[in-house]
PDB file of C-alpha atoms and ligand atoms in Angstrom:
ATOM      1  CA  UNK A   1      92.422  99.096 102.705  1.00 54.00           C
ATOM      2  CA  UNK A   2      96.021  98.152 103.216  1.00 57.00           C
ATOM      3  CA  UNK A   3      98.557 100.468 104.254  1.00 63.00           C
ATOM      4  CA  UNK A   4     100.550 102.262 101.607  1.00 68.00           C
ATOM      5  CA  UNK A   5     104.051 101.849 101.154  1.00 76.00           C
ATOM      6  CA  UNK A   6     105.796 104.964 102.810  1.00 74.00           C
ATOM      7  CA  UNK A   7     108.258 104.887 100.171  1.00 81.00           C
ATOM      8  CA  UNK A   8     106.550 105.075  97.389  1.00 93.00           C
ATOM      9  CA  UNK A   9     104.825 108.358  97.343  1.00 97.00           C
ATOM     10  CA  UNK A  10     101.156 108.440  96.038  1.00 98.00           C
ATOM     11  CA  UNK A  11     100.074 111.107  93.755  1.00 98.00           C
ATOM     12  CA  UNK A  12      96.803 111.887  93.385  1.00 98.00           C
ATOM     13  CA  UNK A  13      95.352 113.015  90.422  1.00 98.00           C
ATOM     14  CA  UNK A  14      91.834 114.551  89.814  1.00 98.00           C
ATOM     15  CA  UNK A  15      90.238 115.999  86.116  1.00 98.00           C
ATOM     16  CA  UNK A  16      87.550 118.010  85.312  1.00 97.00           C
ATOM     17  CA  UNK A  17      86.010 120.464  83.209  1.00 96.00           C
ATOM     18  CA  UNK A  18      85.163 122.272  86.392  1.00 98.00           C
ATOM     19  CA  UNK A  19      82.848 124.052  84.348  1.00 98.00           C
ATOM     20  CA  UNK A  20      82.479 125.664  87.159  1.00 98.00           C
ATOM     21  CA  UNK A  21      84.167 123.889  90.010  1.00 98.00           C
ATOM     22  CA  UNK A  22      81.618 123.458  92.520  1.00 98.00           C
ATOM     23  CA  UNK A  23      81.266 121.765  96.428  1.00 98.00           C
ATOM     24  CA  UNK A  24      81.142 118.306  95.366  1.00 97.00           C
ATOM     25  CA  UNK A  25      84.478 118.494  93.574  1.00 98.00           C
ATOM     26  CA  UNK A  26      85.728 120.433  96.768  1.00 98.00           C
ATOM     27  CA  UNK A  27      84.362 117.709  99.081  1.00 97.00           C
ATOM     28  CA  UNK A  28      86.033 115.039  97.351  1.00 97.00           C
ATOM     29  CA  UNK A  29      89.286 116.640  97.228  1.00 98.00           C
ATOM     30  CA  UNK A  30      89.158 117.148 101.360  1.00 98.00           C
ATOM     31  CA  UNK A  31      88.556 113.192 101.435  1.00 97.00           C
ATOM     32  CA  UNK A  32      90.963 112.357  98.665  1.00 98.00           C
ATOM     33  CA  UNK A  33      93.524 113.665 101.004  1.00 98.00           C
ATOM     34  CA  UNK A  34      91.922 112.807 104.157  1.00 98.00           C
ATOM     35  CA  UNK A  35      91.805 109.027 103.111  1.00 97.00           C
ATOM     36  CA  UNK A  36      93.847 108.174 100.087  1.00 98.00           C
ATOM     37  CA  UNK A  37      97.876 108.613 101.677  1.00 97.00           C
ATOM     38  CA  UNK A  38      98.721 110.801  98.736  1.00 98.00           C
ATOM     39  CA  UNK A  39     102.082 113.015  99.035  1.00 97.00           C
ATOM     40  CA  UNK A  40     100.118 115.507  96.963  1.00 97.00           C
ATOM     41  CA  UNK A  41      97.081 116.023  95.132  1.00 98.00           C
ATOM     42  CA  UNK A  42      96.883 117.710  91.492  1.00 98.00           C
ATOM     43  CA  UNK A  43      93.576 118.904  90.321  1.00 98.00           C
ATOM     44  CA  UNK A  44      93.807 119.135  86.294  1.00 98.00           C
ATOM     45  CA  UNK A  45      91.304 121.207  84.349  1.00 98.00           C
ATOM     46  CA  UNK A  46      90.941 119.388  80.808  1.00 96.00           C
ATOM     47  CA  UNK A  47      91.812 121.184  77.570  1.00 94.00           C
ATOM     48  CA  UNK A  48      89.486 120.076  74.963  1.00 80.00           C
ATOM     49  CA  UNK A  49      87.687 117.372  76.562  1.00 70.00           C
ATOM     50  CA  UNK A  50      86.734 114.370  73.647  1.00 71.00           C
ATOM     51  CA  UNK A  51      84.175 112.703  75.902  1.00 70.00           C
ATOM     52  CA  UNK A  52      81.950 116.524  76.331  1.00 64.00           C
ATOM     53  CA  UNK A  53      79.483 117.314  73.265  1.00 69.00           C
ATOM     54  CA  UNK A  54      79.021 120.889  74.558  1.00 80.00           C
ATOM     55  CA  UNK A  55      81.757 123.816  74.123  1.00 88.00           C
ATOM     56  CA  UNK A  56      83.099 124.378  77.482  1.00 94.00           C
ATOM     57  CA  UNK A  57      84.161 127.988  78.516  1.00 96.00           C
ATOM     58  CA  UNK A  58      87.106 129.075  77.585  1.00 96.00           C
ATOM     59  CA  UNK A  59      90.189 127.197  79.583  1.00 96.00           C
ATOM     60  CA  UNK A  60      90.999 131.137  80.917  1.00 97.00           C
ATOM     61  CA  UNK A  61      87.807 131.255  82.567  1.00 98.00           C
ATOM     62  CA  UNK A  62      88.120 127.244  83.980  1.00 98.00           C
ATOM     63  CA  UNK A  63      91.631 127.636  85.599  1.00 98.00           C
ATOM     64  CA  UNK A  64      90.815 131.145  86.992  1.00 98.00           C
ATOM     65  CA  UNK A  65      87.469 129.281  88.627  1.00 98.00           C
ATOM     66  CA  UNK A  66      89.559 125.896  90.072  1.00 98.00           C
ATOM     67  CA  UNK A  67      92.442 128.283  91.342  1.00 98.00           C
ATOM     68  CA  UNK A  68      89.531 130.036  93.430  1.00 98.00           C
ATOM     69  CA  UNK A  69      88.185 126.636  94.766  1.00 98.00           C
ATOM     70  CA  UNK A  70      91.188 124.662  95.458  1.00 98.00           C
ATOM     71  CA  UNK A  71      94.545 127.008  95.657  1.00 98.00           C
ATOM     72  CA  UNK A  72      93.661 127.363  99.793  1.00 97.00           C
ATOM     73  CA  UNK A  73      93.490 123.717 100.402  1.00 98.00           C
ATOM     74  CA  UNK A  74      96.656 122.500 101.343  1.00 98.00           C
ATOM     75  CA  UNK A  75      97.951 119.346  99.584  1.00 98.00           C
ATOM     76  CA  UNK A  76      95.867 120.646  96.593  1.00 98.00           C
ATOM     77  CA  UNK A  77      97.163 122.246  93.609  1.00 98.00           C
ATOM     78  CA  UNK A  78      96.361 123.092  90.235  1.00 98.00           C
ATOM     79  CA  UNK A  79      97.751 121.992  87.204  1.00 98.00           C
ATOM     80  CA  UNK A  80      97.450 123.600  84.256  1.00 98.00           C
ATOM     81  CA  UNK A  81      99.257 121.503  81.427  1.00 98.00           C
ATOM     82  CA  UNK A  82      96.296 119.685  80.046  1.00 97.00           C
ATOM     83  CA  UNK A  83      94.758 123.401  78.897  1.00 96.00           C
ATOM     84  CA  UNK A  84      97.907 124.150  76.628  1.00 96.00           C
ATOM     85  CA  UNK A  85      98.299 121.114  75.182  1.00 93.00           C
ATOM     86  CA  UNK A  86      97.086 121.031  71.308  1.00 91.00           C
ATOM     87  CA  UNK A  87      94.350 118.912  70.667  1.00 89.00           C
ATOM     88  CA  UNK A  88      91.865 116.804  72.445  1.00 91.00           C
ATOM     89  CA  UNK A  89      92.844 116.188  76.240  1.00 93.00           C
ATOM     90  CA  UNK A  90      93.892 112.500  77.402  1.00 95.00           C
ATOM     91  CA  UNK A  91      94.264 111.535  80.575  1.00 97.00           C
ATOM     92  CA  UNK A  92      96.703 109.019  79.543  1.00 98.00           C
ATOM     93  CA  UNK A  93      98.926 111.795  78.244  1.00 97.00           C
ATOM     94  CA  UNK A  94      98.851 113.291  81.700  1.00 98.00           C
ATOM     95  CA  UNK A  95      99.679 110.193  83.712  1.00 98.00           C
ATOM     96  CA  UNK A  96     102.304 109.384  80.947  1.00 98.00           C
ATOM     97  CA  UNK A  97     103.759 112.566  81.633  1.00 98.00           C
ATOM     98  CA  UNK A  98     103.653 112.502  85.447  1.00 98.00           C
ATOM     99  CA  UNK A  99     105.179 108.871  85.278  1.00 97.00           C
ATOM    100  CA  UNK A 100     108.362 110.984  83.243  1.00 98.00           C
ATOM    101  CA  UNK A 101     108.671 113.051  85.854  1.00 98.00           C
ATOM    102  CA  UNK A 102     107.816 111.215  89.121  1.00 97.00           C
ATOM    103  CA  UNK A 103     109.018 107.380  88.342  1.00 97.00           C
ATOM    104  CA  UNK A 104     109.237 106.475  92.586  1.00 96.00           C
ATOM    105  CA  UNK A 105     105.741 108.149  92.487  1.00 98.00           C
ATOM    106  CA  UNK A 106     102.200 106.050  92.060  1.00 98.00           C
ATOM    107  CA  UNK A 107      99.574 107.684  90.502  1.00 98.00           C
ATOM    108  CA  UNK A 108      95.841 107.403  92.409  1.00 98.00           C
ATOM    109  CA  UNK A 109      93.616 108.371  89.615  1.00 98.00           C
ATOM    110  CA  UNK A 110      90.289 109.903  91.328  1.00 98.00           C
ATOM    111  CA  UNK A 111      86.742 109.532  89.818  1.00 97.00           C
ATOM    112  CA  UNK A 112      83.597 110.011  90.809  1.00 95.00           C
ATOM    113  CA  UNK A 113      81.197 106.875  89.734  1.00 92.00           C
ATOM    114  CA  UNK A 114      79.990 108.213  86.636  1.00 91.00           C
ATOM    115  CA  UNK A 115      83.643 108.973  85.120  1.00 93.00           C
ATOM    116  CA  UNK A 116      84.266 105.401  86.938  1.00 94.00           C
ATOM    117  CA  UNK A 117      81.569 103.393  84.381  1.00 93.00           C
ATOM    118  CA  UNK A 118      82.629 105.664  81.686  1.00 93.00           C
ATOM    119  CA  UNK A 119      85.879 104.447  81.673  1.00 95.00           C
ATOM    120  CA  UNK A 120      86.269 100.769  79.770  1.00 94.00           C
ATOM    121  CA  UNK A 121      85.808 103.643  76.727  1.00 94.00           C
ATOM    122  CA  UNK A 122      88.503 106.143  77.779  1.00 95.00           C
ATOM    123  CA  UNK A 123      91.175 106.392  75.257  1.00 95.00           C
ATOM    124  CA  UNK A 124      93.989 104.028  76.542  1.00 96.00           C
ATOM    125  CA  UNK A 125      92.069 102.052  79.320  1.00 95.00           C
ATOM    126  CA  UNK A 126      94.215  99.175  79.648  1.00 95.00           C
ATOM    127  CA  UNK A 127      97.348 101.117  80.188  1.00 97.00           C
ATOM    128  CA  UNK A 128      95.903 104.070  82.540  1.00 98.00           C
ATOM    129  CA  UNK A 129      94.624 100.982  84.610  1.00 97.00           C
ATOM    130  CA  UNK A 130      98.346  99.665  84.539  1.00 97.00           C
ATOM    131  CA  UNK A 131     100.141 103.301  85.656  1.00 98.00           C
ATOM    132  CA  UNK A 132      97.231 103.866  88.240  1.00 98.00           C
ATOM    133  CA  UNK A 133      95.410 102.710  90.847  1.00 98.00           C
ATOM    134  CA  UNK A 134      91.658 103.902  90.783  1.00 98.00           C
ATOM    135  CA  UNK A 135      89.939 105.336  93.257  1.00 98.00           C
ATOM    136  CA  UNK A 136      86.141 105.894  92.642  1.00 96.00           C
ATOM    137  CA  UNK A 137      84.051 108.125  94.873  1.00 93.00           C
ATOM    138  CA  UNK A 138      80.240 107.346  94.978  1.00 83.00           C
ATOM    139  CA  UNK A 139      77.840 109.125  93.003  1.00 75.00           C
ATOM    140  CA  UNK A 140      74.504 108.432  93.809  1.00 61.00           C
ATOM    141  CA  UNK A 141      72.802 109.278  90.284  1.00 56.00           C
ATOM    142  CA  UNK A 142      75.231 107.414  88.419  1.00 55.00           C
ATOM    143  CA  UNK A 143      75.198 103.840  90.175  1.00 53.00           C
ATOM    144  CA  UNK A 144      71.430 104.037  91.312  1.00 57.00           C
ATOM    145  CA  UNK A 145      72.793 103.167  94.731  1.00 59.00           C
ATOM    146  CA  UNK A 146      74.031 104.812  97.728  1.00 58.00           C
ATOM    147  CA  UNK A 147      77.057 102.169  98.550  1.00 67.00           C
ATOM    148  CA  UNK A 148      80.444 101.542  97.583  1.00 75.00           C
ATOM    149  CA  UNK A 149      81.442 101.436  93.536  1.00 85.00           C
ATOM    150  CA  UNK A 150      81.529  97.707  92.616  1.00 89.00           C
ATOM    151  CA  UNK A 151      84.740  97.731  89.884  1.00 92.00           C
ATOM    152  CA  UNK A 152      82.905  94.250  88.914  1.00 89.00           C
ATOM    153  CA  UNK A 153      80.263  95.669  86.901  1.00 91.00           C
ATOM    154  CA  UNK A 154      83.419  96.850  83.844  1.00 91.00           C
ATOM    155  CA  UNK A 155      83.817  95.485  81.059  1.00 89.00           C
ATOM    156  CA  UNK A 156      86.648  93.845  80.228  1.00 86.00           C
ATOM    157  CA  UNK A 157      88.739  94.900  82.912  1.00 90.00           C
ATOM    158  CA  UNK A 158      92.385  93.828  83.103  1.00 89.00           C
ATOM    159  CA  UNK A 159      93.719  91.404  85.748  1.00 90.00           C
ATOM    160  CA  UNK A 160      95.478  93.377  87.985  1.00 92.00           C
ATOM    161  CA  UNK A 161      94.052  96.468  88.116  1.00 96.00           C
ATOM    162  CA  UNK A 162      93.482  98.010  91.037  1.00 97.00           C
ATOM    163  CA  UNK A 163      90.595 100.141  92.568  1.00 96.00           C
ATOM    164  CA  UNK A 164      90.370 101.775  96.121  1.00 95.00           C
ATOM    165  CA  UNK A 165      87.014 103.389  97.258  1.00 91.00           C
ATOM    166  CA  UNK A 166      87.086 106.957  98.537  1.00 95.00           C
ATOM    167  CA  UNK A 167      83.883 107.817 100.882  1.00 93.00           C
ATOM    168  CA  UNK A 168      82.167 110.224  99.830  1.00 93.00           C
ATOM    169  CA  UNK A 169      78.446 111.286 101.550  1.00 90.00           C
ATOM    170  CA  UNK A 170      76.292 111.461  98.354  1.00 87.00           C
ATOM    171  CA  UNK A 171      76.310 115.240  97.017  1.00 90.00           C
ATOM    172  CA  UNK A 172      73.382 115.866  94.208  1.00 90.00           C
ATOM    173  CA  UNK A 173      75.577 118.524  92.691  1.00 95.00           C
ATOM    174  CA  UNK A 174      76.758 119.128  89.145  1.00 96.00           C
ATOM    175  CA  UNK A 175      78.459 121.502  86.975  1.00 97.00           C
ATOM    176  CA  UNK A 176      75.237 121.093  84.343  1.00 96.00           C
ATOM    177  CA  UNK A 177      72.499 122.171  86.968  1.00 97.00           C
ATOM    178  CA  UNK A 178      75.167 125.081  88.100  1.00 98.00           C
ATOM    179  CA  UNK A 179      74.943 126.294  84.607  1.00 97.00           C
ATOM    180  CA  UNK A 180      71.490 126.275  84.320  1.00 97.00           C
ATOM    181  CA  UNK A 181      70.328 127.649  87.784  1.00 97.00           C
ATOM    182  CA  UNK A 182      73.106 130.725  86.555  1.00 97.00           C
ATOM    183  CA  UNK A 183      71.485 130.838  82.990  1.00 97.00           C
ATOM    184  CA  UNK A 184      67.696 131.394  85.274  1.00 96.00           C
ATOM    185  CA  UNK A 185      69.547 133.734  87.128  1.00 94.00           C
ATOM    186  CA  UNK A 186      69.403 131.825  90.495  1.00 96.00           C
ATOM    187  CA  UNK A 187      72.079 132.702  93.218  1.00 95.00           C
ATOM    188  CA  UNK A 188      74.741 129.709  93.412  1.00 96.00           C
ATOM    189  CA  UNK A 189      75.233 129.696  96.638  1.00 93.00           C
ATOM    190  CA  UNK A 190      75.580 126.389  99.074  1.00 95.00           C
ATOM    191  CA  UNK A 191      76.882 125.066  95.306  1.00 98.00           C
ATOM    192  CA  UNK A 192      79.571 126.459  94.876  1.00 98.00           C
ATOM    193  CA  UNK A 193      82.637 128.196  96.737  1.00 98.00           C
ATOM    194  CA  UNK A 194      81.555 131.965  97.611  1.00 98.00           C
ATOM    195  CA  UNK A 195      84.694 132.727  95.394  1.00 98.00           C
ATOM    196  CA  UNK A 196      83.311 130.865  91.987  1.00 98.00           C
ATOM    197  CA  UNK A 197      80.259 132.461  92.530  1.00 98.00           C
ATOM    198  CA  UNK A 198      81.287 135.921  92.719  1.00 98.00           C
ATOM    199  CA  UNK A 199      83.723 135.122  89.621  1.00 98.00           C
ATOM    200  CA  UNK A 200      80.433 133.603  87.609  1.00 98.00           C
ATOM    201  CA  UNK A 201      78.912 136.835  88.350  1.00 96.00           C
ATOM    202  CA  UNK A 202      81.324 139.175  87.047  1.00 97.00           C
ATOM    203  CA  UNK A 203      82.135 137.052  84.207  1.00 97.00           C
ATOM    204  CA  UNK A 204      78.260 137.519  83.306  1.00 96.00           C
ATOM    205  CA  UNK A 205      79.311 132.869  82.703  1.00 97.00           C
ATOM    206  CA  UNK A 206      76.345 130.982  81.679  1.00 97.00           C
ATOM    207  CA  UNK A 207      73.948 133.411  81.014  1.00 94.00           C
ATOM    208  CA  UNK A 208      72.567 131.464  78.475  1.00 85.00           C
ATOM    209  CA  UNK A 209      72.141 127.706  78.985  1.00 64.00           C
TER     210      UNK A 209
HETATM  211  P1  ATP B   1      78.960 118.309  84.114  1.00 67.80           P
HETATM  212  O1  ATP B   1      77.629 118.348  84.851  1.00 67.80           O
HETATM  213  O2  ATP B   1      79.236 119.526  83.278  1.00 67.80           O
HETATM  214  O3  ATP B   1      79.160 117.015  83.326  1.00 67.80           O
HETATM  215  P2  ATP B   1      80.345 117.564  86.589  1.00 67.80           P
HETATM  216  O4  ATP B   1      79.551 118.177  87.682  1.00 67.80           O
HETATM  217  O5  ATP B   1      80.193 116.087  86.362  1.00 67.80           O
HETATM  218  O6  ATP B   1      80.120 118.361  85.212  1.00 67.80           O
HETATM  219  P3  ATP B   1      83.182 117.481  86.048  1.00 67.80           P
HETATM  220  O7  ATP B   1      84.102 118.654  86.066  1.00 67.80           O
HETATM  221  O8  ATP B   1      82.859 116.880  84.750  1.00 67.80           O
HETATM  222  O9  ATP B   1      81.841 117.939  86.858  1.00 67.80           O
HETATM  223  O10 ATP B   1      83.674 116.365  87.069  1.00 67.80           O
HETATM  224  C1  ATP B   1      85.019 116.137  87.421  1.00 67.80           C
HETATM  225  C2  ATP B   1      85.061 114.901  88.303  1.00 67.80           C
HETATM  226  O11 ATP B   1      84.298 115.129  89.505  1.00 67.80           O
HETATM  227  C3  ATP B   1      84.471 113.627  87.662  1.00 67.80           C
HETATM  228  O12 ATP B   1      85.293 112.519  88.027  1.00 67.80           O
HETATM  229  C4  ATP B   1      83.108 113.512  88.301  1.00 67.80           C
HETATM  230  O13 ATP B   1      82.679 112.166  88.384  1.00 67.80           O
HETATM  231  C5  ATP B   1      83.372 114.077  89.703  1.00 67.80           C
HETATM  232  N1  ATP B   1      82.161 114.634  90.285  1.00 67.80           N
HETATM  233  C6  ATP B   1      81.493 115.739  89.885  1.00 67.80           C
HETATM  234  N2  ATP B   1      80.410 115.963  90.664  1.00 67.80           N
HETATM  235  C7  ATP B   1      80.379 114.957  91.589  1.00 67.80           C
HETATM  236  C8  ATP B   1      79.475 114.612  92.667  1.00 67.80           C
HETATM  237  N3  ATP B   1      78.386 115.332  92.935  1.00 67.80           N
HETATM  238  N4  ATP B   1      79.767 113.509  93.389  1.00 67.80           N
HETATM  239  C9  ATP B   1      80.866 112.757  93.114  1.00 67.80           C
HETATM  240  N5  ATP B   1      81.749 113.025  92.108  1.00 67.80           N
HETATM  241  C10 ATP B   1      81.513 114.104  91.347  1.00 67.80           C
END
């Protein structure tokens, strides 16, 4: 990868339901910031996601969950916005948004591979792959391989738009098994921070799948 211009500072930016947040989305966080240059990574739990069929739990519950499993990694920090805004939650909106407030700054949009093949359908492709370069962390399950996200296999994908790969050692981890191990009343730990777990158990979350 070529080294990043040292004026130009590169925000990272990383969305979720974090329904709960679990080790995976910690992991890549550590190497967003380990390998990606960024001046700062933002971690932003969606509002009404249009791309989820299921009702997530209620944005209270979500931000109170990520502020557990991110606020004591340094570089990381939450950002609410996307839960107050009215409506279904765009990415595009966000980067928009950032690109108001930070024009010197580059957005590095973070995905794991699944979100990464989903994308050709997100809601304003061509332009969020003209404010920010993508960076696409493996996910076994979703590319049927173990190596690096191949941006080749999109549809349609503008000239010019730019990809970086962000190593990532395979994690079978996700949010939906989380919710159903909790709704069996399995212990969550080794999945997710000792923090979330407590919080699931308290907040009697997913008790019903
Ligand atoms: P769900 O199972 O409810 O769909 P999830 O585990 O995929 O949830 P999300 O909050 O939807 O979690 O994911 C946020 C981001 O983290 C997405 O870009 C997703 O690709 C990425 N991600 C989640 N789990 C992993 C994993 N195990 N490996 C790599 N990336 C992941």
């Amino acid at each position: 990868m070529a080294l990043a211009d040292p004026a130009v500072p590169r925000l990272g930016v990383f969305g979720g339901a974090f329904d709960p947040p679990h080790l995976a989305h910690v992991a890549l966080v550590q190497a967003a910031l380990a390998q990606l240059q960024l001046s700062e990574l933002r971690i932003f739990p969606t509002g009404q996601a249009w791309h989820k069929a299921r009702r997530l739990s209620a944005a209270e519950d979500r931000l109170a969950m990520a502020h557990l499993a991110f606020d004591g990694i340094a570089g990381a920090r939450v950002d609410e916005r996307e839960t107050l805004r009215p409506g279904p939650t765009y990415t595009l909106d966000t980067l928009r948004e950032l690109k108001r407030e930070q024009p010197l700054a580059q957005p590095v949009l973070i995905v794991g591979a699944d979100q990464a093949l989903a994308l050709p359908s997100w809601h304003g492709f061509e332009e969020i792959l003209a404010i920010a370069i993508i960076s696409v962390a493996n996910r076994a399950q979703a590319t049927g391989s173990s190596g690096p996200f191949d941006p080749g296999v999109l549809p349609n994908l503008p000239s010019g738009a730019r990809f970086e790969p962000l190593e990532l050692p395979s994690m079978d981890v996700s949010a939906t098994d989380i919710r159903a191990r909790a709704a069996r009343g399995e212990a969550l730990g080794g999945l997710v921070p000792p923090a979330v777990a407590r919080y699931i158990d308290k907040h009697l979350l997913y008790r019903s799948a």
